[in-house]
PDB file of C-alpha atoms in Angstrom:
ATOM      1  CA  MET A   1      28.643  12.348  11.316  1.00  0.00           C
ATOM      2  CA  HIS A   2      26.921  12.250  14.674  1.00  0.00           C
ATOM      3  CA  LEU A   3      23.411  10.824  14.750  1.00  0.00           C
ATOM      4  CA  THR A   4      21.275   9.838  17.710  1.00  0.00           C
ATOM      5  CA  ALA A   5      17.887   8.268  17.058  1.00  0.00           C
ATOM      6  CA  THR A   6      15.461   5.499  17.836  1.00  0.00           C
ATOM      7  CA  ALA A   7      15.767   3.071  14.945  1.00  0.00           C
ATOM      8  CA  LEU A   8      14.666  -0.317  13.694  1.00  0.00           C
ATOM      9  CA  VAL A   9      17.315  -2.984  13.239  1.00  0.00           C
ATOM     10  CA  LEU A  10      17.243  -4.234   9.649  1.00  0.00           C
ATOM     11  CA  THR A  11      20.269  -6.501   9.264  1.00  0.00           C
ATOM     12  CA  ALA A  12      23.314  -7.455  11.314  1.00  0.00           C
ATOM     13  CA  LEU A  13      26.282  -9.098   9.574  1.00  0.00           C
ATOM     14  CA  PRO A  14      29.363 -10.464  11.373  1.00  0.00           C
ATOM     15  CA  HIS A  15      32.484  -8.335  11.047  1.00  0.00           C
ATOM     16  CA  GLY A  16      35.795  -9.434  12.479  1.00  0.00           C
ATOM     17  CA  GLU A  17      35.931 -11.755  15.466  1.00  0.00           C
ATOM     18  CA  HIS A  18      33.400 -10.052  17.691  1.00  0.00           C
ATOM     19  CA  GLY A  19      31.753  -7.138  15.899  1.00  0.00           C
ATOM     20  CA  ALA A  20      28.813  -6.679  13.540  1.00  0.00           C
ATOM     21  CA  VAL A  21      27.912  -4.271  10.763  1.00  0.00           C
ATOM     22  CA  VAL A  22      24.316  -3.284  11.364  1.00  0.00           C
ATOM     23  CA  ARG A  23      21.877  -1.415   9.175  1.00  0.00           C
ATOM     24  CA  PHE A  24      19.368   0.732  11.025  1.00  0.00           C
ATOM     25  CA  LEU A  25      16.216   2.449   9.748  1.00  0.00           C
ATOM     26  CA  THR A  26      15.663   5.771  11.501  1.00  0.00           C
ATOM     27  CA  PRO A  27      12.454   7.839  11.312  1.00  0.00           C
ATOM     28  CA  ALA A  28      14.003  11.072  10.045  1.00  0.00           C
ATOM     29  CA  ASP A  29      17.368  10.164   8.541  1.00  0.00           C
ATOM     30  CA  GLY A  30      16.622   6.974   6.644  1.00  0.00           C
ATOM     31  CA  MET A  31      18.905   3.977   6.652  1.00  0.00           C
ATOM     32  CA  HIS A  32      22.399   4.097   8.122  1.00  0.00           C
ATOM     33  CA  ALA A  33      25.024   1.446   8.699  1.00  0.00           C
ATOM     34  CA  GLY A  34      27.252   1.245  11.733  1.00  0.00           C
ATOM     35  CA  TYR A  35      29.839  -1.008  13.314  1.00  0.00           C
ATOM     36  CA  VAL A  36      28.763  -2.356  16.692  1.00  0.00           C
ATOM     37  CA  ARG A  37      31.711  -3.468  18.797  1.00  0.00           C
ATOM     38  CA  GLY A  38      30.891  -6.762  20.477  1.00  0.00           C
ATOM     39  CA  GLY A  39      27.838  -7.160  18.268  1.00  0.00           C
ATOM     40  CA  ARG A  40      28.256 -10.934  18.205  1.00  0.00           C
ATOM     41  CA  SER A  41      28.453 -11.271  21.983  1.00  0.00           C
ATOM     42  CA  ARG A  42      25.768 -12.994  24.040  1.00  0.00           C
ATOM     43  CA  LYS A  43      24.831  -9.659  25.556  1.00  0.00           C
ATOM     44  CA  ILE A  44      24.424  -7.572  22.408  1.00  0.00           C
ATOM     45  CA  ARG A  45      23.484 -10.119  19.763  1.00  0.00           C
ATOM     46  CA  PRO A  46      19.847 -10.433  20.993  1.00  0.00           C
ATOM     47  CA  VAL A  47      19.526  -6.633  20.830  1.00  0.00           C
ATOM     48  CA  LEU A  48      20.489  -6.672  17.145  1.00  0.00           C
ATOM     49  CA  GLN A  49      17.733  -9.021  15.988  1.00  0.00           C
ATOM     50  CA  PRO A  50      15.849  -7.716  12.914  1.00  0.00           C
ATOM     51  CA  GLY A  51      12.729  -5.785  13.851  1.00  0.00           C
ATOM     52  CA  ASN A  52      13.926  -4.663  17.281  1.00  0.00           C
ATOM     53  CA  ALA A  53      13.679  -0.963  18.073  1.00  0.00           C
ATOM     54  CA  VAL A  54      16.884   0.416  19.555  1.00  0.00           C
ATOM     55  CA  ALA A  55      18.325   3.700  20.699  1.00  0.00           C
ATOM     56  CA  VAL A  56      21.361   4.096  18.470  1.00  0.00           C
ATOM     57  CA  GLU A  57      24.210   6.583  18.403  1.00  0.00           C
ATOM     58  CA  LEU A  58      26.316   6.714  15.239  1.00  0.00           C
ATOM     59  CA  ARG A  59      29.633   8.570  15.063  1.00  0.00           C
ATOM     60  CA  SER A  60      32.190   8.909  12.273  1.00  0.00           C
ATOM     61  CA  ARG A  61      34.912  11.450  11.622  1.00  0.00           C
ATOM     62  CA  ILE A  62      34.382  11.548   7.858  1.00  0.00           C
ATOM     63  CA  ASP A  63      31.380  10.760   5.667  1.00  0.00           C
ATOM     64  CA  THR A  64      33.120   7.903   3.853  1.00  0.00           C
ATOM     65  CA  GLN A  65      34.009   6.097   7.089  1.00  0.00           C
ATOM     66  CA  LEU A  66      31.782   3.378   8.520  1.00  0.00           C
ATOM     67  CA  ALA A  67      30.270   4.877  11.637  1.00  0.00           C
ATOM     68  CA  ALA A  68      30.833   3.404  15.083  1.00  0.00           C
ATOM     69  CA  ALA A  69      27.504   2.549  16.673  1.00  0.00           C
ATOM     70  CA  THR A  70      26.342   2.026  20.220  1.00  0.00           C
ATOM     71  CA  VAL A  71      22.914   0.553  20.847  1.00  0.00           C
ATOM     72  CA  GLU A  72      20.423   0.108  23.645  1.00  0.00           C
ATOM     73  CA  LEU A  73      17.262  -1.963  23.367  1.00  0.00           C
ATOM     74  CA  VAL A  74      13.997  -0.006  23.324  1.00  0.00           C
ATOM     75  CA  THR A  75      11.447  -2.572  22.100  1.00  0.00           C
ATOM     76  CA  SER A  76      12.113  -6.273  21.664  1.00  0.00           C
ATOM     77  CA  ARG A  77      10.244  -8.159  18.944  1.00  0.00           C
ATOM     78  CA  ALA A  78      11.833 -11.463  19.983  1.00  0.00           C
ATOM     79  CA  GLY A  79       8.395 -13.039  20.303  1.00  0.00           C
ATOM     80  CA  LEU A  80       7.904 -12.828  16.547  1.00  0.00           C
ATOM     81  CA  ALA A  81      10.568 -15.496  16.089  1.00  0.00           C
ATOM     82  CA  PHE A  82       8.356 -18.121  17.735  1.00  0.00           C
ATOM     83  CA  ASP A  83       5.768 -18.034  14.954  1.00  0.00           C
ATOM     84  CA  ARG A  84       6.817 -19.239  11.524  1.00  0.00           C
ATOM     85  CA  LEU A  85       4.810 -16.647   9.575  1.00  0.00           C
ATOM     86  CA  THR A  86       5.714 -13.580  11.646  1.00  0.00           C
ATOM     87  CA  ALA A  87       9.368 -14.645  11.778  1.00  0.00           C
ATOM     88  CA  ALA A  88       9.499 -14.974   7.989  1.00  0.00           C
ATOM     89  CA  ILE A  89       7.720 -11.651   7.438  1.00  0.00           C
ATOM     90  CA  THR A  90      10.043  -9.814   9.814  1.00  0.00           C
ATOM     91  CA  GLU A  91      13.220 -11.207   8.271  1.00  0.00           C
ATOM     92  CA  TYR A  92      12.050 -10.641   4.695  1.00  0.00           C
ATOM     93  CA  LEU A  93      10.828  -7.070   5.112  1.00  0.00           C
ATOM     94  CA  ALA A  94      13.880  -6.031   7.116  1.00  0.00           C
ATOM     95  CA  THR A  95      16.267  -7.537   4.566  1.00  0.00           C
ATOM     96  CA  LEU A  96      14.293  -6.132   1.628  1.00  0.00           C
ATOM     97  CA  THR A  97      14.371  -2.640   3.099  1.00  0.00           C
ATOM     98  CA  ALA A  98      18.111  -2.794   3.703  1.00  0.00           C
ATOM     99  CA  ALA A  99      18.727  -4.069   0.175  1.00  0.00           C
ATOM    100  CA  VAL A 100      16.803  -1.470  -1.823  1.00  0.00           C
ATOM    101  CA  LEU A 101      16.920   1.763   0.201  1.00  0.00           C
ATOM    102  CA  ASP A 102      19.586   4.356  -0.449  1.00  0.00           C
ATOM    103  CA  GLU A 103      21.577   5.140   2.665  1.00  0.00           C
ATOM    104  CA  GLY A 104      20.800   8.452   4.315  1.00  0.00           C
ATOM    105  CA  THR A 105      17.623   9.183   2.343  1.00  0.00           C
ATOM    106  CA  PRO A 106      14.779  10.090   4.725  1.00  0.00           C
ATOM    107  CA  ALA A 107      11.920   7.577   4.615  1.00  0.00           C
ATOM    108  CA  PRO A 108       9.617   8.395   7.532  1.00  0.00           C
ATOM    109  CA  ARG A 109       6.596   6.668   5.978  1.00  0.00           C
ATOM    110  CA  LEU A 110       8.525   3.431   5.576  1.00  0.00           C
ATOM    111  CA  HIS A 111       9.757   3.544   9.158  1.00  0.00           C
ATOM    112  CA  ALA A 112       6.241   4.222  10.446  1.00  0.00           C
ATOM    113  CA  ALA A 113       4.698   1.463   8.312  1.00  0.00           C
ATOM    114  CA  LEU A 114       7.264  -1.180   9.236  1.00  0.00           C
ATOM    115  CA  ASP A 115       7.167  -0.263  12.921  1.00  0.00           C
ATOM    116  CA  ALA A 116       3.358  -0.411  12.927  1.00  0.00           C
ATOM    117  CA  LEU A 117       3.286  -3.816  11.226  1.00  0.00           C
ATOM    118  CA  LEU A 118       5.838  -5.218  13.662  1.00  0.00           C
ATOM    119  CA  ASP A 119       3.819  -3.852  16.581  1.00  0.00           C
ATOM    120  CA  ALA A 120       0.612  -5.345  15.182  1.00  0.00           C
ATOM    121  CA  MET A 121       2.194  -8.772  14.739  1.00  0.00           C
ATOM    122  CA  ALA A 122       3.674  -8.631  18.239  1.00  0.00           C
ATOM    123  CA  ALA A 123       0.212  -7.806  19.584  1.00  0.00           C
ATOM    124  CA  GLY A 124      -1.241 -10.883  17.889  1.00  0.00           C
ATOM    125  CA  THR A 125      -2.900  -9.563  14.759  1.00  0.00           C
ATOM    126  CA  SER A 126      -4.477 -12.185  12.496  1.00  0.00           C
ATOM    127  CA  PRO A 127      -2.388 -14.009   9.891  1.00  0.00           C
ATOM    128  CA  GLU A 128      -4.515 -12.344   7.199  1.00  0.00           C
ATOM    129  CA  GLN A 129      -3.690  -8.854   8.428  1.00  0.00           C
ATOM    130  CA  ALA A 130      -0.008  -9.706   8.774  1.00  0.00           C
ATOM    131  CA  ALA A 131       0.140 -11.080   5.228  1.00  0.00           C
ATOM    132  CA  ALA A 132      -1.818  -8.133   3.838  1.00  0.00           C
ATOM    133  CA  GLY A 133       0.685  -5.887   5.585  1.00  0.00           C
ATOM    134  CA  VAL A 134       3.465  -7.406   3.469  1.00  0.00           C
ATOM    135  CA  ALA A 135       1.745  -6.441   0.213  1.00  0.00           C
ATOM    136  CA  ARG A 136       0.926  -2.948   1.484  1.00  0.00           C
ATOM    137  CA  TYR A 137       4.507  -2.420   2.633  1.00  0.00           C
ATOM    138  CA  GLU A 138       5.881  -3.574  -0.715  1.00  0.00           C
ATOM    139  CA  LEU A 139       3.539  -1.130  -2.456  1.00  0.00           C
ATOM    140  CA  LEU A 140       4.790   1.702  -0.248  1.00  0.00           C
ATOM    141  CA  LEU A 141       8.405   0.687  -0.783  1.00  0.00           C
ATOM    142  CA  LEU A 142       7.929   0.868  -4.550  1.00  0.00           C
ATOM    143  CA  ALA A 143       6.520   4.376  -4.191  1.00  0.00           C
ATOM    144  CA  GLU A 144       9.348   5.501  -1.911  1.00  0.00           C
ATOM    145  CA  ARG A 145      11.900   4.302  -4.457  1.00  0.00           C
ATOM    146  CA  GLY A 146      10.215   6.170  -7.300  1.00  0.00           C
ATOM    147  CA  PHE A 147       8.299   3.262  -8.824  1.00  0.00           C
ATOM    148  CA  GLY A 148       4.863   3.986  -7.373  1.00  0.00           C
ATOM    149  CA  LEU A 149       1.730   2.540  -8.918  1.00  0.00           C
ATOM    150  CA  ASP A 150      -1.045   4.893 -10.054  1.00  0.00           C
ATOM    151  CA  LEU A 151      -4.157   3.237  -8.648  1.00  0.00           C
ATOM    152  CA  ASP A 152      -6.524   6.221  -8.579  1.00  0.00           C
ATOM    153  CA  SER A 153      -7.913   6.198 -12.128  1.00  0.00           C
ATOM    154  CA  CYS A 154      -8.224   4.000 -15.199  1.00  0.00           C
ATOM    155  CA  ALA A 155      -5.349   4.231 -17.664  1.00  0.00           C
ATOM    156  CA  ALA A 156      -7.748   3.886 -20.610  1.00  0.00           C
ATOM    157  CA  THR A 157     -10.788   5.960 -19.609  1.00  0.00           C
ATOM    158  CA  GLY A 158      -9.806   8.033 -16.575  1.00  0.00           C
ATOM    159  CA  ALA A 159     -12.658   6.462 -14.586  1.00  0.00           C
ATOM    160  CA  ARG A 160     -12.228   6.201 -10.831  1.00  0.00           C
ATOM    161  CA  GLU A 161     -14.755   3.433 -10.217  1.00  0.00           C
ATOM    162  CA  ASP A 162     -14.655  -0.335 -10.688  1.00  0.00           C
ATOM    163  CA  LEU A 163     -10.867  -0.493 -10.864  1.00  0.00           C
ATOM    164  CA  ILE A 164      -9.906  -4.173 -10.735  1.00  0.00           C
ATOM    165  CA  TYR A 165      -6.752  -4.463 -12.848  1.00  0.00           C
ATOM    166  CA  VAL A 166      -3.260  -2.987 -13.072  1.00  0.00           C
ATOM    167  CA  SER A 167      -1.366  -2.600 -16.323  1.00  0.00           C
ATOM    168  CA  PRO A 168       2.028  -4.335 -16.026  1.00  0.00           C
ATOM    169  CA  LYS A 169       3.479  -1.830 -18.496  1.00  0.00           C
ATOM    170  CA  SER A 170       2.199   1.526 -17.210  1.00  0.00           C
ATOM    171  CA  ALA A 171       1.693   0.515 -13.541  1.00  0.00           C
ATOM    172  CA  GLN A 172      -1.704   2.229 -13.706  1.00  0.00           C
ATOM    173  CA  ALA A 173      -5.123   0.936 -12.706  1.00  0.00           C
ATOM    174  CA  VAL A 174      -7.570  -0.322 -15.327  1.00  0.00           C
ATOM    175  CA  SER A 175     -11.337  -0.548 -14.920  1.00  0.00           C
ATOM    176  CA  ALA A 176     -13.312  -3.760 -15.352  1.00  0.00           C
ATOM    177  CA  GLY A 177     -14.917  -2.635 -18.588  1.00  0.00           C
ATOM    178  CA  ALA A 178     -11.776  -1.298 -20.242  1.00  0.00           C
ATOM    179  CA  GLY A 179      -9.680  -4.241 -19.140  1.00  0.00           C
ATOM    180  CA  ALA A 180     -12.050  -7.089 -19.961  1.00  0.00           C
ATOM    181  CA  PRO A 181     -10.626  -7.765 -23.457  1.00  0.00           C
ATOM    182  CA  TYR A 182      -7.090  -7.873 -22.042  1.00  0.00           C
ATOM    183  CA  ALA A 183      -7.765  -9.502 -18.679  1.00  0.00           C
ATOM    184  CA  ALA A 184      -5.290 -12.330 -19.253  1.00  0.00           C
ATOM    185  CA  LYS A 185      -2.450  -9.822 -19.697  1.00  0.00           C
ATOM    186  CA  LEU A 186      -3.337  -7.583 -16.735  1.00  0.00           C
ATOM    187  CA  LEU A 187      -2.469  -7.871 -13.054  1.00  0.00           C
ATOM    188  CA  PRO A 188      -5.141  -7.984 -10.326  1.00  0.00           C
ATOM    189  CA  LEU A 189      -5.987  -4.948  -8.208  1.00  0.00           C
ATOM    190  CA  PRO A 190      -7.635  -6.080  -4.958  1.00  0.00           C
ATOM    191  CA  ALA A 191      -9.188  -3.465  -2.708  1.00  0.00           C
ATOM    192  CA  LEU A 192      -6.531  -3.901  -0.001  1.00  0.00           C
ATOM    193  CA  LEU A 193      -3.949  -2.200  -2.251  1.00  0.00           C
ATOM    194  CA  ARG A 194      -6.153   0.865  -2.723  1.00  0.00           C
ATOM    195  CA  ASP A 195      -7.649   1.179   0.735  1.00  0.00           C
ATOM    196  CA  PRO A 196      -5.677   0.516   3.954  1.00  0.00           C
ATOM    197  CA  ARG A 197      -8.987  -0.070   5.745  1.00  0.00           C
ATOM    198  CA  ALA A 198     -10.210  -2.701   3.283  1.00  0.00           C
ATOM    199  CA  ALA A 199     -10.776  -6.204   4.592  1.00  0.00           C
ATOM    200  CA  ALA A 200      -8.153  -8.718   3.545  1.00  0.00           C
ATOM    201  CA  ASP A 201      -9.079 -12.299   2.666  1.00  0.00           C
ATOM    202  CA  TRP A 202      -6.676 -14.926   1.411  1.00  0.00           C
ATOM    203  CA  PRO A 203      -7.570 -14.736  -2.312  1.00  0.00           C
ATOM    204  CA  ASP A 204      -7.132 -10.946  -2.245  1.00  0.00           C
ATOM    205  CA  ILE A 205      -3.814 -11.285  -0.404  1.00  0.00           C
ATOM    206  CA  ALA A 206      -2.528 -13.716  -3.031  1.00  0.00           C
ATOM    207  CA  ALA A 207      -3.651 -11.336  -5.773  1.00  0.00           C
ATOM    208  CA  ALA A 208      -2.005  -8.348  -4.090  1.00  0.00           C
ATOM    209  CA  LEU A 209       1.291 -10.180  -3.648  1.00  0.00           C
ATOM    210  CA  ARG A 210       1.215 -11.236  -7.284  1.00  0.00           C
ATOM    211  CA  THR A 211       0.926  -7.607  -8.348  1.00  0.00           C
ATOM    212  CA  THR A 212       3.484  -6.112  -5.984  1.00  0.00           C
ATOM    213  CA  GLY A 213       5.846  -8.983  -6.738  1.00  0.00           C
ATOM    214  CA  TRP A 214       5.728  -8.309 -10.476  1.00  0.00           C
ATOM    215  CA  PHE A 215       6.789  -4.693 -10.022  1.00  0.00           C
ATOM    216  CA  LEU A 216       9.341  -5.515  -7.326  1.00  0.00           C
ATOM    217  CA  GLU A 217      11.092  -7.970  -9.607  1.00  0.00           C
ATOM    218  CA  ARG A 218      10.991  -5.564 -12.534  1.00  0.00           C
ATOM    219  CA  ASP A 219      12.087  -2.411 -10.747  1.00  0.00           C
ATOM    220  CA  LEU A 220      13.819  -3.179  -7.439  1.00  0.00           C
ATOM    221  CA  LEU A 221      14.942  -6.800  -7.137  1.00  0.00           C
ATOM    222  CA  THR A 222      17.636  -6.410  -9.764  1.00  0.00           C
ATOM    223  CA  GLY A 223      21.417  -6.593  -9.605  1.00  0.00           C
ATOM    224  CA  ALA A 224      22.600  -7.622  -6.152  1.00  0.00           C
ATOM    225  CA  ALA A 225      19.044  -7.291  -4.781  1.00  0.00           C
ATOM    226  CA  ALA A 226      17.890 -10.092  -7.109  1.00  0.00           C
ATOM    227  CA  SER A 227      19.246 -12.503  -4.506  1.00  0.00           C
ATOM    228  CA  LEU A 228      16.107 -11.735  -2.472  1.00  0.00           C
ATOM    229  CA  ARG A 229      13.776 -13.275  -5.051  1.00  0.00           C
ATOM    230  CA  PRO A 230      14.010 -16.818  -3.591  1.00  0.00           C
ATOM    231  CA  ALA A 231      13.366 -15.475  -0.074  1.00  0.00           C
ATOM    232  CA  ARG A 232      10.259 -13.682  -1.302  1.00  0.00           C
ATOM    233  CA  ALA A 233       9.085 -16.792  -3.139  1.00  0.00           C
ATOM    234  CA  ARG A 234       9.440 -18.818   0.072  1.00  0.00           C
ATOM    235  CA  LEU A 235       7.459 -16.237   2.029  1.00  0.00           C
ATOM    236  CA  VAL A 236       4.678 -16.143  -0.574  1.00  0.00           C
ATOM    237  CA  ALA A 237       4.523 -19.960  -0.505  1.00  0.00           C
ATOM    238  CA  LEU A 238       4.272 -19.860   3.296  1.00  0.00           C
ATOM    239  CA  ILE A 239       1.506 -17.252   3.115  1.00  0.00           C
ATOM    240  CA  ASP A 240      -0.375 -19.382   0.589  1.00  0.00           C
ATOM    241  CA  ALA A 241      -0.002 -22.451   2.802  1.00  0.00           C
ATOM    242  CA  THR A 242      -1.174 -20.503   5.841  1.00  0.00           C
ATOM    243  CA  GLY A 243      -4.253 -19.389   3.935  1.00  0.00           C
ATOM    244  CA  ILE A 244      -5.046 -22.947   2.888  1.00  0.00           C
ATOM    245  CA  THR A 245      -4.732 -24.339   6.422  1.00  0.00           C
ATOM    246  CA  THR A 246      -6.743 -21.443   7.857  1.00  0.00           C
ATOM    247  CA  VAL A 247      -9.639 -21.745   5.414  1.00  0.00           C
ATOM    248  CA  ALA A 248      -9.780 -25.518   4.992  1.00  0.00           C
ATOM    249  CA  PRO A 249     -11.318 -26.399   8.393  1.00  0.00           C
ATOM    250  CA  GLN A 250     -14.150 -23.932   7.772  1.00  0.00           C
ATOM    251  CA  ASP A 251     -14.888 -25.405   4.352  1.00  0.00           C
ATOM    252  CA  ALA A 252     -14.709 -29.033   5.384  1.00  0.00           C
ATOM    253  CA  PRO A 253     -18.031 -30.872   5.475  1.00  0.00           C
ATOM    254  CA  GLY A 254     -19.518 -31.493   8.872  1.00  0.00           C
TER     255      GLY A 254
END
């Protein structure tokens, strides 16, 4: 294998005394792992931080051999580490992607979505938009892994309007009228999961993360990937706390 690409760093794990096994997400060739010689050195370790964009070259003589990788920094997202929310989002999404993607399967939409969210956070997007980006990315990741939600029409009536629920069994949208008798058993469907241009407020973000989280835990965070459930729970708690502290000053009496 010989692959040269601009890629996002997902994870970097120590290997041996000085090296690191790194998982990269490329635009056209999906996720690939490689051994970076000296990956734990002071010079290279900052390059291998999750979320960074790097120029990577991967070489291996046979397909079953871990590729040797050389890297050069293209875009640093080091600034994201100085904010608690953006640091947690970056680490979680990078680790989640590495845990559930099949190696070598092209995922250009995932690469584009993750790169765009990282760019937006680095540019100073609002906490609401960053948190909404987590739910939207999780929704896309489910679709890329074959567990996409059908949010275009009502599972019961076929209607395309007034869709406010999701069936936890069929993963299909349900309209307000059809779902009213079963509301307690249905998941919420906020507009931000159906429309990437929809405004995102904190109650809608919490609702979206509840829905994507239910399907993630059912379909993707199983087996070895189940170890990510506590990390996701911590991120959701941080997002909830951020929403409370952001809204509270506005609601406080003068």
